[in-house]
Amino acid sequence: MLLKSRPAHSLVGALFKAQRNVRLLSASTKPRVLLLDPINLAHEELESLKSEASLIPLTSTDRASFINDLKSDYKDITAIYRHFKGTGSINITGRFDEELISQLPSSLRFISHNGAGYDQITVEPCTARNIQVSNVPSVVDDPTADTALFLMLGSLRQFNVALAQAQAGSFHRGLPLSSDPQGKLLGILGMGGIGRALAKRARALGMTVQYHNRNQLSEDLEQGAKYVTRDELLSTSDVVSLNLPLNAATKHTISTPEFKSMKPSAVLINTARGPVVDEKALITALESGEIAGAGLDVYENEPQIPAELLRHPRAICLPHIGTLSYETQKEMEAFCLRNIRTGLSTGKLSTFVPEQKGRW
């Protein structure tokens, strides 16, 4: 008996359907990565990740819908990418606190956080659930130190006061004399990568550097900086630069007692995190003359900046732009995406936040 041959168009259709099913099966077996914030610059690394994972965009509109979507649209995700910026996904998800972390899918293994500071994530419950957390520990060192240097020079030389006079049409009439950096003593609270990068820049200006950490650095990392107690640093420094992480122990680490112990001629620089400074106490210290000035890139309740600071002639206020350069943002994105790829291929991120070092 002769078998009827299938029409050519039927064979083509069957082949197309089979290929589509293969593609769907391949996509379904890829690990799923939730992108809470867009990748704007690291296009090459994004394409590489696309070849290895299914990328899921954030579609939730608020924290409640996000938690609900974790059980449906975002179920079975293996990794999360997020950005620290105050105008980003945090306005939808809120902080990654214990409540939110308890709702994350059991499949989640990695959170790649785009930022040096990671106070938006409570690490302990992540560790308890076997979720690895990474930040961007070194890419930000130089650009943040550059920002601190700008704020330090501006505060010492009172460039903002001079600029305001120029804009008002007054060509330095009655402008008070400012201070040069040369010969001044810079005190760094938190001598990590950013602190050391700032110390290098300060030495080039002829400044002397002292610092305080929980532990003294090795001589090669100190690079001539003097290790002192916290009290000595605050009472003797001409410039106090804050370069320490935000956590329960460092919140409001600079408040009324600290300002009272500082020299009346000293200036405070903060490029760390806003809440390490008690802003109300800072405003009082500026208005009373307890300190000579402040250079700030971070604030307690970002994106809000207190009006008292914005209008104070001896406060320089930047809107958290320390790492907002093209080169830095691109590398920060690329770093995070490479870290996710490493985690997906090896089961272990290439870097962890300090609290998780040695865990995996």
XYZ file of C-alpha atoms in Angstrom:
360
model
C 0.000 0.000 0.000
C 1.324 3.406 -0.931
C 1.714 6.013 1.814
C 0.501 9.456 1.024
C 3.242 12.045 1.145
C 2.670 15.155 3.291
C 2.422 18.455 1.439
C 5.561 20.578 1.502
C 3.854 23.408 3.393
C 2.796 20.930 6.083
C 6.387 19.747 6.534
C 7.641 23.319 6.764
C 4.978 24.118 9.344
C 5.886 21.094 11.424
C 9.568 21.999 11.290
C 8.847 25.584 12.324
C 6.723 24.391 15.236
C 9.453 22.005 16.359
C 12.076 24.764 16.244
C 9.801 27.078 18.202
C 9.250 24.420 20.843
C 13.021 23.933 21.134
C 13.475 27.664 21.627
C 10.714 27.805 24.233
C 12.178 24.810 26.056
C 15.645 26.383 25.963
C 14.298 29.675 27.316
C 12.358 27.920 30.045
C 15.460 26.091 31.261
C 17.535 29.260 31.511
C 17.898 30.822 34.943
C 15.673 33.867 35.408
C 17.203 37.211 36.422
C 14.989 40.030 37.676
C 16.218 43.491 36.626
C 14.760 45.945 39.118
C 16.508 48.845 37.398
C 17.484 49.349 33.752
C 20.948 48.727 32.329
C 21.718 51.928 30.456
C 25.400 51.670 29.542
C 26.902 48.178 29.897
C 25.383 46.899 26.657
C 28.039 44.281 25.905
C 27.745 42.689 29.342
C 23.945 42.813 29.087
C 24.008 40.889 25.799
C 26.317 38.315 27.352
C 23.911 37.840 30.246
C 20.970 37.558 27.841
C 22.647 34.593 26.184
C 22.791 32.775 29.501
C 19.626 33.867 31.335
C 16.068 35.018 30.824
C 15.879 38.663 31.884
C 12.693 39.759 33.615
C 11.906 43.517 33.822
C 10.245 45.112 36.843
C 6.539 45.641 36.161
C 5.253 46.114 39.712
C 3.944 49.539 40.660
C 4.360 49.550 44.437
C 5.673 47.415 47.308
C 2.424 45.502 47.762
C 2.204 44.540 44.083
C 5.918 43.665 44.090
C 5.464 41.249 46.982
C 2.459 39.737 45.185
C 4.404 39.456 41.912
C 7.174 37.574 43.712
C 4.718 34.701 43.901
C 3.748 34.857 40.230
C 5.597 36.885 37.581
C 8.891 36.729 39.453
C 8.683 33.231 40.865
C 11.647 30.933 40.280
C 14.089 33.828 39.805
C 17.711 33.012 40.548
C 19.201 36.515 40.706
C 18.187 40.139 41.241
C 19.932 43.253 39.947
C 19.154 46.569 41.648
C 20.538 50.134 41.753
C 21.010 52.224 44.886
C 19.728 55.509 43.444
C 16.929 57.180 45.352
C 14.898 57.735 42.185
C 15.037 54.076 41.157
C 13.319 50.817 42.069
C 13.491 51.461 45.812
C 10.477 53.727 45.340
C 8.533 50.635 44.248
C 10.018 47.799 46.283
C 11.035 49.746 49.351
C 14.025 48.608 51.374
C 15.106 44.976 51.228
C 14.308 44.561 54.904
C 13.453 41.407 56.801
C 9.780 41.603 55.780
C 10.566 41.783 52.070
C 13.364 39.225 52.194
C 11.001 36.725 53.826
C 8.806 36.967 50.716
C 11.577 36.351 48.176
C 11.318 33.095 46.194
C 13.204 30.133 47.597
C 14.943 29.859 44.218
C 16.735 33.203 44.701
C 20.480 32.844 45.211
C 22.029 36.194 44.276
C 21.356 39.915 44.812
C 23.735 42.108 42.832
C 23.475 45.618 44.270
C 24.783 48.490 42.155
C 26.400 50.748 44.722
C 29.197 50.807 47.251
C 26.870 51.392 50.183
C 24.252 48.694 50.672
C 22.320 49.968 53.686
C 19.114 49.463 51.656
C 19.586 45.702 52.134
C 19.418 43.911 55.489
C 22.129 41.318 55.032
C 21.512 38.986 57.998
C 18.165 37.540 56.789
C 19.652 37.152 53.300
C 22.475 35.085 54.741
C 20.007 33.022 56.755
C 18.169 32.191 53.524
C 21.389 31.348 51.673
C 21.123 34.440 49.445
C 24.482 35.859 48.392
C 24.682 39.674 48.316
C 27.263 41.743 46.471
C 27.948 45.452 46.198
C 30.440 47.384 44.057
C 33.415 47.737 46.398
C 36.219 49.394 44.426
C 34.922 50.944 41.188
C 33.575 53.898 43.162
C 36.798 54.756 45.012
C 38.300 57.339 42.658
C 35.139 59.205 41.573
C 33.909 59.465 45.168
C 37.326 60.701 46.299
C 37.245 63.278 43.487
C 33.881 64.496 44.773
C 35.191 64.702 48.344
C 38.201 66.660 47.083
C 35.915 69.150 45.315
C 33.837 69.586 48.465
C 36.939 69.957 50.624
C 38.523 72.609 48.395
C 35.238 74.417 48.007
C 34.657 74.481 51.750
C 38.180 75.594 52.672
C 38.338 78.268 49.969
C 34.643 79.215 50.354
C 34.157 78.991 46.611
C 30.389 78.744 47.007
C 30.300 82.089 48.835
C 32.405 83.685 46.103
C 30.194 82.141 43.405
C 27.043 83.469 45.059
C 28.548 86.960 45.191
C 29.574 86.793 41.546
C 26.081 85.687 40.526
C 24.646 88.570 42.561
C 26.900 91.034 40.703
C 29.256 91.657 43.609
C 32.911 91.218 42.623
C 34.316 89.910 45.961
C 33.296 93.039 47.853
C 33.477 92.144 51.537
C 34.375 88.534 50.770
C 36.110 87.041 53.839
C 39.529 85.485 53.436
C 39.465 81.719 53.024
C 41.984 78.976 53.860
C 44.469 77.089 51.704
C 44.654 73.278 51.970
C 48.435 73.234 52.200
C 49.602 72.507 55.726
C 46.140 71.543 56.938
C 45.364 68.297 58.766
C 42.836 65.987 57.123
C 41.130 63.470 59.378
C 39.489 60.513 57.663
C 36.875 58.474 59.501
C 36.840 55.201 57.585
C 40.125 54.553 55.777
C 38.846 52.073 53.209
C 39.334 52.331 49.464
C 37.628 55.725 49.155
C 39.396 57.107 52.210
C 42.794 56.007 50.896
C 42.037 57.515 47.469
C 41.170 60.818 49.142
C 44.327 60.683 51.276
C 46.413 60.317 48.121
C 44.812 63.426 46.627
C 45.163 65.397 49.860
C 48.877 64.640 50.141
C 49.347 66.068 46.642
C 47.933 69.355 47.998
C 50.429 69.396 50.859
C 48.025 68.192 53.538
C 48.876 65.863 56.416
C 46.576 62.875 56.891
C 45.394 61.073 59.989
C 42.660 58.479 60.221
C 40.572 56.307 62.485
C 39.286 52.798 61.760
C 38.119 50.037 64.046
C 41.533 48.493 63.327
C 44.818 50.057 62.287
C 45.874 49.434 58.688
C 49.127 47.858 57.622
C 51.967 50.286 56.975
C 51.785 49.859 53.200
C 48.078 50.760 53.177
C 48.570 53.696 55.550
C 50.980 55.362 53.091
C 52.228 57.688 55.822
C 48.841 58.466 57.396
C 48.774 58.510 61.197
C 46.409 56.240 63.120
C 44.674 58.119 65.954
C 41.698 57.703 68.242
C 38.325 58.948 67.104
C 38.319 61.693 69.740
C 41.774 62.930 68.727
C 40.778 62.979 65.068
C 37.678 65.068 65.723
C 39.392 67.553 68.032
C 42.535 68.181 65.968
C 41.562 67.888 62.274
C 41.081 70.926 60.045
C 38.961 68.801 57.726
C 36.930 65.780 58.867
C 35.969 63.472 56.008
C 33.397 60.731 56.563
C 34.077 57.600 54.508
C 32.474 54.882 56.594
C 29.517 52.591 55.843
C 26.044 53.165 57.246
C 24.824 50.593 59.728
C 23.204 50.532 63.156
C 26.527 51.372 64.805
C 27.364 54.356 62.564
C 23.977 56.094 62.315
C 24.351 59.630 63.706
C 27.964 58.879 64.550
C 28.477 62.627 64.084
C 26.070 64.615 66.250
C 26.069 67.441 68.798
C 28.935 66.133 71.021
C 31.154 65.555 67.992
C 30.522 69.038 66.558
C 31.298 70.583 69.943
C 34.626 68.749 70.013
C 35.664 69.934 66.534
C 37.695 73.081 65.933
C 35.602 76.184 65.090
C 37.709 76.505 61.937
C 37.101 72.875 60.856
C 34.923 71.735 57.974
C 32.981 68.495 57.653
C 32.882 66.489 54.400
C 30.350 63.698 53.919
C 30.381 61.504 50.808
C 29.457 58.340 52.730
C 25.771 58.089 53.636
C 23.530 60.857 54.904
C 22.351 59.245 58.154
C 25.879 58.926 59.550
C 25.399 62.624 60.365
C 22.651 64.019 62.560
C 21.446 66.702 60.135
C 19.639 68.760 62.776
C 22.815 68.867 64.824
C 24.806 69.815 61.708
C 22.471 72.721 60.938
C 22.785 73.932 64.527
C 26.586 73.633 64.402
C 26.743 75.687 61.194
C 24.343 78.351 62.418
C 26.081 78.676 65.792
C 29.586 78.752 64.316
C 30.714 75.566 66.046
C 32.240 74.505 62.716
C 33.308 76.629 59.759
C 31.591 74.765 56.941
C 30.297 71.549 55.417
C 30.577 69.863 52.031
C 27.838 67.309 51.458
C 26.907 64.836 48.741
C 24.546 62.696 50.845
C 21.570 63.394 53.122
C 19.417 61.731 55.758
C 16.205 61.665 53.735
C 17.230 61.634 50.091
C 16.162 63.027 47.713
C 15.095 65.785 50.148
C 17.801 68.265 51.162
C 16.958 70.499 54.153
C 16.326 74.094 53.129
C 18.564 75.267 55.992
C 21.524 73.546 54.334
C 20.693 74.664 50.806
C 20.564 78.326 51.772
C 23.458 78.309 54.243
C 26.413 80.206 52.743
C 28.980 77.831 54.255
C 27.355 74.591 53.157
C 28.083 73.117 49.738
C 25.299 70.707 48.765
C 25.568 68.267 45.859
C 22.678 65.897 44.977
C 24.497 62.571 45.561
C 26.532 62.684 42.359
C 29.739 61.097 43.653
C 29.670 58.248 41.138
C 27.526 59.862 38.430
C 30.067 59.919 35.626
C 29.709 58.003 32.382
C 32.784 55.860 32.936
C 31.942 54.984 36.519
C 28.288 54.173 35.925
C 29.144 51.982 32.955
C 31.725 50.005 34.918
C 29.429 49.686 37.937
C 26.723 48.168 35.737
C 29.250 45.891 34.038
C 30.675 44.790 37.395
C 27.219 43.779 38.635
C 26.326 41.872 35.465
C 29.665 40.039 35.415
C 29.109 39.093 39.032
C 25.685 37.641 38.226
C 27.155 35.610 35.348
C 29.832 34.280 37.681
C 27.197 33.293 40.201
C 25.067 31.536 37.594
C 28.013 29.577 36.200
C 29.804 28.677 39.439
C 27.154 28.967 42.148
C 29.246 31.611 43.889
C 29.550 35.367 43.349
C 33.031 36.765 42.732
C 32.600 39.307 45.553
C 30.406 39.495 48.640
C 29.483 42.188 51.128
C 31.854 42.008 54.127
C 29.273 40.371 56.406
C 29.183 37.340 54.106
C 32.898 36.861 53.463
C 33.943 33.305 54.216
C 30.353 32.072 54.168
C 30.566 30.421 50.731
